[in-house]
Amino acid sequence: MKLIKRLISYTLIGLSFQAVAKETMTVTDHAGNQVEIMKHPKRIASLHVMSATSILLDLQAPIVGTSTYIKLPENQPYIRGGEEVFGIKFADTGYVNYGHKGSDIEQIKASKPDLIIGTVKYQSKVFDKLSAIAPTVLIKRYTSNIFDAYRDVATWVGEEAIFEERYAQYQQKINDFKNKYSEELSGKTFVYAVPRKGKAEIKIRQNSGIITQVLFDLGLSRTQFLKDNFKRDDAGDEVSSELIQSLDADWFFSTYSSESGAKVESIDIAFDDVAPGWQSALNAYKTNQFIRLNREKAYAPTFVSVDYVLNALEQRIIENRAKNF
């Protein structure tokens, strides 16, 4: 009788282990950590708004808390990108606030997550501390293909199928756009740069969210100046505003930030400040191929942001075709 009970006990334990194995998986994050995580987490802690929370919102994943930014002039916590892209205000979510760049460890612990998503840059030093709270995976913020990070996040939260479907639709959309506007895109260059008012500098942005991903995928290429001074995988860097003419390209993109309360006109005002006469230095401005965008909408790694960038570019192309007809 004791033997039978023992065999039944071993069988139940084995079944329990099998059930756990079916519900978990081991993944390798962008820092090389091998982590056992739930296949379908129910309480996800996001420690970087633009790089992780935006993707989770796009996937409608179960977020329990997020890092936040402070939006001016309200001086209130907000979900940068989430508010601009999805219209989601932090005060209306019920999310736990982990502070800037997910630095509030105590709040993370109090929210009882079953998965924590951080970044290699900001959470590597506290990885062990976070892992003691819940399984933790880290992502790289800047990559030459932002959809690699999106795919990984989708896989970690059990939504890989949704990503693959949307990515296939994205690729078709890009191909259709390239074919439709080949005259304006084929063999053309682009620059994405932002003036730094009061500093006589211009920040070059190469791998900067959806905007640059879309432009590269459309077949636009970097200018010779960028090729000579930046590696393809570089996120970018500041250059002297005296080099404004070296930044000329067929298409020029610049952005303003909602975080600071800026408006679209702030782009031109800042360029006037750092590089007086910039309009005459940029052929893209003269040919009406200088495009101003909201940075949060254009950066957020979401498929909604894809449409925002493509629509802005398409409207300008259509406008220019009508003028030249």
CSV table of C-alpha atoms in Angstrom, one decimal:
chain,number,residue,atom,x,y,z
A,1,MET,CA,0.0,0.0,0.0
A,2,LYS,CA,2.8,2.4,0.9
A,3,LEU,CA,4.5,1.6,-2.4
A,4,ILE,CA,1.3,2.4,-4.3
A,5,LYS,CA,1.0,5.8,-2.5
A,6,ARG,CA,4.6,6.6,-3.2
A,7,LEU,CA,4.2,5.8,-6.9
A,8,ILE,CA,1.1,8.0,-7.0
A,9,SER,CA,3.0,10.8,-5.2
A,10,TYR,CA,5.9,10.6,-7.7
A,11,THR,CA,3.4,10.6,-10.6
A,12,LEU,CA,1.7,13.7,-9.3
A,13,ILE,CA,5.0,15.5,-8.8
A,14,GLY,CA,6.1,14.5,-12.3
A,15,LEU,CA,2.8,15.9,-13.7
A,16,SER,CA,3.3,19.1,-11.7
A,17,PHE,CA,6.8,19.5,-13.2
A,18,GLN,CA,5.4,19.0,-16.7
A,19,ALA,CA,2.7,21.5,-16.1
A,20,VAL,CA,5.3,24.1,-15.0
A,21,ALA,CA,7.5,23.3,-17.9
A,22,LYS,CA,4.7,23.8,-20.4
A,23,GLU,CA,3.9,27.3,-18.9
A,24,THR,CA,7.5,28.5,-18.9
A,25,MET,CA,10.3,29.0,-21.4
A,26,THR,CA,13.9,29.9,-21.3
A,27,VAL,CA,15.0,33.0,-23.4
A,28,THR,CA,18.2,34.9,-24.0
A,29,ASP,CA,17.9,38.6,-23.6
A,30,HIS,CA,19.9,41.3,-25.3
A,31,ALA,CA,22.5,41.3,-22.5
A,32,GLY,CA,23.1,37.6,-23.0
A,33,ASN,CA,21.2,36.5,-19.8
A,34,GLN,CA,19.4,33.2,-20.0
A,35,VAL,CA,16.1,33.7,-18.1
A,36,GLU,CA,13.2,31.3,-17.4
A,37,ILE,CA,10.0,33.3,-17.8
A,38,MET,CA,6.3,32.5,-18.0
A,39,LYS,CA,4.9,32.0,-21.5
A,40,HIS,CA,2.0,34.3,-20.8
A,41,PRO,CA,2.9,36.7,-18.0
A,42,LYS,CA,-0.1,38.5,-16.4
A,43,ARG,CA,1.7,41.3,-14.6
A,44,ILE,CA,4.4,43.0,-16.6
A,45,ALA,CA,6.7,45.7,-15.2
A,46,SER,CA,8.2,48.0,-17.9
A,47,LEU,CA,11.3,50.0,-17.0
A,48,HIS,CA,11.6,52.1,-20.1
A,49,VAL,CA,8.7,54.0,-21.6
A,50,MET,CA,9.6,54.5,-25.2
A,51,SER,CA,11.5,51.2,-25.7
A,52,ALA,CA,9.2,48.8,-23.9
A,53,THR,CA,6.0,50.4,-22.7
A,54,SER,CA,5.1,51.5,-26.2
A,55,ILE,CA,5.5,48.0,-27.5
A,56,LEU,CA,3.5,46.5,-24.7
A,57,LEU,CA,0.7,49.1,-25.4
A,58,ASP,CA,0.8,48.2,-29.1
A,59,LEU,CA,0.4,44.5,-28.1
A,60,GLN,CA,-2.2,45.3,-25.5
A,61,ALA,CA,-0.1,43.3,-23.0
A,62,PRO,CA,-1.0,43.3,-19.3
A,63,ILE,CA,1.1,46.1,-17.8
A,64,VAL,CA,1.2,46.5,-14.0
A,65,GLY,CA,3.5,49.4,-13.9
A,66,THR,CA,5.9,51.6,-16.0
A,67,SER,CA,8.6,54.1,-15.8
A,68,THR,CA,7.5,57.6,-16.5
A,69,TYR,CA,8.7,61.0,-17.7
A,70,ILE,CA,7.6,64.3,-16.4
A,71,LYS,CA,5.7,66.4,-18.9
A,72,LEU,CA,5.9,70.1,-19.0
A,73,PRO,CA,4.3,72.5,-18.2
A,74,GLU,CA,1.9,70.3,-16.2
A,75,ASN,CA,4.9,68.8,-14.3
A,76,GLN,CA,3.0,65.5,-14.0
A,77,PRO,CA,4.2,62.0,-14.7
A,78,TYR,CA,3.3,60.8,-18.2
A,79,ILE,CA,3.8,57.9,-20.5
A,80,ARG,CA,6.0,59.4,-23.2
A,81,GLY,CA,4.9,58.0,-26.6
A,82,GLY,CA,1.9,56.2,-25.0
A,83,GLU,CA,0.1,59.5,-24.7
A,84,GLU,CA,1.0,60.8,-28.1
A,85,VAL,CA,0.4,57.6,-30.0
A,86,PHE,CA,-2.4,56.0,-28.1
A,87,GLY,CA,-3.9,58.9,-26.2
A,88,ILE,CA,-3.2,57.1,-22.9
A,89,LYS,CA,-2.6,59.4,-19.9
A,90,PHE,CA,-0.8,57.9,-17.0
A,91,ALA,CA,-3.3,59.3,-14.4
A,92,ASP,CA,-6.0,57.2,-16.1
A,93,THR,CA,-4.2,53.9,-16.2
A,94,GLY,CA,-3.9,52.6,-12.6
A,95,TYR,CA,-0.3,51.7,-13.4
A,96,VAL,CA,2.3,51.8,-10.7
A,97,ASN,CA,4.9,54.6,-11.2
A,98,TYR,CA,8.4,53.3,-11.3
A,99,GLY,CA,9.9,56.8,-11.8
A,100,HIS,CA,12.3,58.0,-14.4
A,101,LYS,CA,14.0,55.1,-16.3
A,102,GLY,CA,12.5,52.6,-13.8
A,103,SER,CA,14.7,53.5,-11.0
A,104,ASP,CA,12.3,53.0,-8.1
A,105,ILE,CA,13.1,49.4,-7.0
A,106,GLU,CA,10.7,49.5,-4.1
A,107,GLN,CA,7.7,50.4,-6.3
A,108,ILE,CA,8.7,47.6,-8.7
A,109,LYS,CA,8.7,45.1,-5.9
A,110,ALA,CA,5.4,46.4,-4.4
A,111,SER,CA,3.7,46.0,-7.8
A,112,LYS,CA,4.4,42.2,-7.7
A,113,PRO,CA,5.2,41.7,-11.4
A,114,ASP,CA,5.7,38.2,-12.9
A,115,LEU,CA,8.0,39.7,-15.6
A,116,ILE,CA,10.2,42.7,-15.6
A,117,ILE,CA,11.4,44.3,-18.9
A,118,GLY,CA,14.3,46.7,-18.6
A,119,THR,CA,17.1,48.0,-20.8
A,120,VAL,CA,20.7,46.9,-21.1
A,121,LYS,CA,21.9,50.5,-20.6
A,122,TYR,CA,19.9,51.3,-17.5
A,123,GLN,CA,19.2,48.0,-15.7
A,124,SER,CA,22.3,45.9,-16.2
A,125,LYS,CA,23.9,47.1,-12.9
A,126,VAL,CA,20.7,46.2,-10.9
A,127,PHE,CA,19.9,43.0,-12.9
A,128,ASP,CA,20.4,40.7,-9.9
A,129,LYS,CA,18.3,42.9,-7.6
A,130,LEU,CA,15.5,43.0,-10.1
A,131,SER,CA,15.8,39.2,-10.8
A,132,ALA,CA,15.2,38.6,-7.1
A,133,ILE,CA,11.8,40.3,-7.5
A,134,ALA,CA,10.7,38.6,-10.8
A,135,PRO,CA,12.2,37.1,-14.0
A,136,THR,CA,14.0,40.0,-15.7
A,137,VAL,CA,14.9,40.5,-19.4
A,138,LEU,CA,16.8,43.4,-20.9
A,139,ILE,CA,16.6,44.9,-24.3
A,140,LYS,CA,18.9,47.2,-26.3
A,141,ARG,CA,17.4,50.6,-27.0
A,142,TYR,CA,19.2,51.3,-30.3
A,143,THR,CA,19.6,48.7,-33.0
A,144,SER,CA,19.9,48.8,-36.8
A,145,ASN,CA,16.5,47.0,-36.9
A,146,ILE,CA,14.1,48.0,-34.2
A,147,PHE,CA,11.7,45.2,-35.1
A,148,ASP,CA,14.2,42.7,-33.7
A,149,ALA,CA,13.6,44.1,-30.3
A,150,TYR,CA,9.8,44.3,-30.9
A,151,ARG,CA,9.8,40.6,-31.9
A,152,ASP,CA,11.7,39.6,-28.8
A,153,VAL,CA,9.4,41.6,-26.5
A,154,ALA,CA,6.3,40.1,-28.2
A,155,THR,CA,7.8,36.6,-27.8
A,156,TRP,CA,8.5,37.2,-24.1
A,157,VAL,CA,4.9,38.3,-23.4
A,158,GLY,CA,3.4,35.5,-25.5
A,159,GLU,CA,2.3,37.6,-28.5
A,160,GLU,CA,4.7,36.6,-31.1
A,161,ALA,CA,1.9,35.6,-33.5
A,162,ILE,CA,0.5,39.1,-33.4
A,163,PHE,CA,3.8,40.6,-34.2
A,164,GLU,CA,4.5,38.3,-37.1
A,165,GLU,CA,1.1,39.1,-38.6
A,166,ARG,CA,1.6,42.8,-38.2
A,167,TYR,CA,5.2,42.7,-39.5
A,168,ALA,CA,4.1,40.9,-42.6
A,169,GLN,CA,1.6,43.6,-43.2
A,170,TYR,CA,4.3,46.3,-42.6
A,171,GLN,CA,6.6,44.7,-45.2
A,172,GLN,CA,3.8,44.7,-47.7
A,173,LYS,CA,3.0,48.3,-46.9
A,174,ILE,CA,6.6,49.3,-47.4
A,175,ASN,CA,6.9,47.5,-50.7
A,176,ASP,CA,3.7,49.1,-52.0
A,177,PHE,CA,4.9,52.6,-50.9
A,178,LYS,CA,8.3,52.1,-52.6
A,179,ASN,CA,6.6,51.0,-55.9
A,180,LYS,CA,4.1,53.9,-55.8
A,181,TYR,CA,6.7,56.6,-55.1
A,182,SER,CA,9.8,55.2,-56.6
A,183,GLU,CA,10.6,58.4,-58.4
A,184,GLU,CA,10.8,60.3,-55.1
A,185,LEU,CA,12.6,57.5,-53.2
A,186,SER,CA,14.8,55.5,-55.4
A,187,GLY,CA,18.5,56.4,-55.0
A,188,LYS,CA,17.6,59.3,-52.6
A,189,THR,CA,19.3,60.2,-49.3
A,190,PHE,CA,17.9,61.3,-46.0
A,191,VAL,CA,19.1,63.0,-42.8
A,192,TYR,CA,17.3,63.0,-39.5
A,193,ALA,CA,18.6,65.8,-37.3
A,194,VAL,CA,17.5,68.0,-34.4
A,195,PRO,CA,18.8,71.5,-33.6
A,196,ARG,CA,20.0,72.0,-30.0
A,197,LYS,CA,18.8,75.5,-29.3
A,198,GLY,CA,21.3,77.5,-27.3
A,199,LYS,CA,24.2,75.1,-27.8
A,200,ALA,CA,25.2,75.7,-31.5
A,201,GLU,CA,24.9,72.0,-32.1
A,202,ILE,CA,22.8,69.7,-34.2
A,203,LYS,CA,22.1,66.2,-33.1
A,204,ILE,CA,22.3,63.6,-35.8
A,205,ARG,CA,19.9,60.7,-35.2
A,206,GLN,CA,20.6,57.5,-37.2
A,207,ASN,CA,18.9,54.6,-35.5
A,208,SER,CA,16.1,56.4,-33.7
A,209,GLY,CA,12.9,54.5,-33.4
A,210,ILE,CA,10.3,53.9,-36.1
A,211,ILE,CA,11.2,57.0,-38.2
A,212,THR,CA,14.7,55.9,-39.2
A,213,GLN,CA,13.5,52.2,-39.5
A,214,VAL,CA,10.8,53.2,-42.0
A,215,LEU,CA,13.2,55.5,-44.0
A,216,PHE,CA,15.9,52.8,-44.3
A,217,ASP,CA,13.3,50.2,-45.2
A,218,LEU,CA,12.0,52.5,-47.9
A,219,GLY,CA,15.4,52.3,-49.5
A,220,LEU,CA,16.6,55.8,-48.5
A,221,SER,CA,20.3,55.9,-47.7
A,222,ARG,CA,22.6,57.9,-45.6
A,223,THR,CA,24.5,60.9,-47.1
A,224,GLN,CA,28.2,60.7,-47.7
A,225,PHE,CA,28.8,62.9,-44.7
A,226,LEU,CA,27.1,60.4,-42.4
A,227,LYS,CA,28.9,57.5,-44.0
A,228,ASP,CA,32.2,59.2,-43.4
A,229,ASN,CA,31.5,60.1,-39.8
A,230,PHE,CA,29.1,57.5,-38.3
A,231,LYS,CA,28.9,53.7,-38.4
A,232,ARG,CA,25.6,52.3,-39.6
A,233,ASP,CA,24.8,51.0,-36.2
A,234,ASP,CA,25.6,54.3,-34.4
A,235,ALA,CA,22.6,56.0,-32.7
A,236,GLY,CA,24.1,59.3,-33.7
A,237,ASP,CA,25.9,62.2,-32.1
A,238,GLU,CA,26.1,66.0,-31.9
A,239,VAL,CA,27.9,68.0,-34.6
A,240,SER,CA,28.7,71.7,-34.8
A,241,SER,CA,26.0,73.8,-36.4
A,242,GLU,CA,28.6,75.2,-38.6
A,243,LEU,CA,28.4,71.9,-40.6
A,244,ILE,CA,24.7,72.5,-41.5
A,245,GLN,CA,25.5,72.5,-45.2
A,246,SER,CA,27.2,69.1,-44.9
A,247,LEU,CA,23.9,67.7,-43.6
A,248,ASP,CA,22.0,68.4,-46.8
A,249,ALA,CA,20.1,65.5,-48.2
A,250,ASP,CA,17.3,64.8,-50.6
A,251,TRP,CA,15.0,64.4,-47.7
A,252,PHE,CA,15.5,66.1,-44.3
A,253,PHE,CA,13.5,65.2,-41.2
A,254,SER,CA,13.4,67.0,-37.9
A,255,THR,CA,11.3,66.6,-34.8
A,256,TYR,CA,9.9,68.5,-31.8
A,257,SER,CA,9.2,66.9,-28.4
A,258,SER,CA,5.9,66.8,-26.6
A,259,GLU,CA,7.8,66.1,-23.3
A,260,SER,CA,9.1,69.7,-23.2
A,261,GLY,CA,5.8,71.2,-24.4
A,262,ALA,CA,7.3,72.1,-27.7
A,263,LYS,CA,5.3,72.7,-30.9
A,264,VAL,CA,6.1,72.1,-34.5
A,265,GLU,CA,7.2,75.7,-35.0
A,266,SER,CA,9.9,75.2,-32.4
A,267,ILE,CA,11.9,73.3,-35.0
A,268,ASP,CA,12.4,76.3,-37.2
A,269,ILE,CA,13.0,78.6,-34.3
A,270,ALA,CA,15.7,76.3,-33.0
A,271,PHE,CA,17.4,76.1,-36.4
A,272,ASP,CA,17.3,79.9,-36.6
A,273,ASP,CA,19.1,80.0,-33.3
A,274,VAL,CA,21.9,77.5,-34.0
A,275,ALA,CA,22.4,78.0,-37.7
A,276,PRO,CA,21.1,81.4,-39.1
A,277,GLY,CA,20.5,81.1,-42.8
A,278,TRP,CA,19.9,77.4,-42.6
A,279,GLN,CA,17.1,77.5,-45.1
A,280,SER,CA,19.5,78.5,-47.9
A,281,ALA,CA,22.0,75.8,-46.9
A,282,LEU,CA,19.5,72.9,-47.3
A,283,ASN,CA,18.2,72.0,-50.7
A,284,ALA,CA,15.6,69.8,-48.9
A,285,TYR,CA,14.1,73.0,-47.6
A,286,LYS,CA,14.1,74.7,-51.0
A,287,THR,CA,12.4,71.7,-52.6
A,288,ASN,CA,9.8,71.3,-49.9
A,289,GLN,CA,11.3,68.0,-48.8
A,290,PHE,CA,12.0,69.2,-45.2
A,291,ILE,CA,9.5,67.3,-43.0
A,292,ARG,CA,8.7,68.2,-39.4
A,293,LEU,CA,7.3,65.5,-37.1
A,294,ASN,CA,6.4,65.0,-33.5
A,295,ARG,CA,9.3,63.1,-32.0
A,296,GLU,CA,7.3,60.9,-29.6
A,297,LYS,CA,5.0,59.7,-32.4
A,298,ALA,CA,7.8,59.2,-34.9
A,299,TYR,CA,10.1,57.4,-32.4
A,300,ALA,CA,7.7,55.1,-30.5
A,301,PRO,CA,8.4,51.5,-31.8
A,302,THR,CA,4.8,50.8,-32.7
A,303,PHE,CA,3.0,49.9,-35.9
A,304,VAL,CA,0.7,53.0,-35.3
A,305,SER,CA,3.8,55.1,-35.5
A,306,VAL,CA,4.7,53.5,-38.9
A,307,ASP,CA,1.5,54.9,-40.3
A,308,TYR,CA,2.2,58.3,-38.8
A,309,VAL,CA,5.6,58.5,-40.6
A,310,LEU,CA,4.4,57.1,-43.9
A,311,ASN,CA,1.4,59.4,-44.0
A,312,ALA,CA,3.5,62.5,-43.4
A,313,LEU,CA,5.9,61.5,-46.2
A,314,GLU,CA,3.1,60.6,-48.6
A,315,GLN,CA,1.3,63.8,-48.0
A,316,ARG,CA,4.4,65.8,-48.8
A,317,ILE,CA,5.1,63.8,-52.0
A,318,ILE,CA,1.5,64.3,-53.1
A,319,GLU,CA,1.7,68.0,-52.4
A,320,ASN,CA,4.9,68.3,-54.4
A,321,ARG,CA,3.6,66.4,-57.3
A,322,ALA,CA,0.6,68.7,-57.4
A,323,LYS,CA,2.8,71.7,-57.4
A,324,ASN,CA,5.0,70.3,-60.2
A,325,PHE,CA,2.1,69.1,-62.4
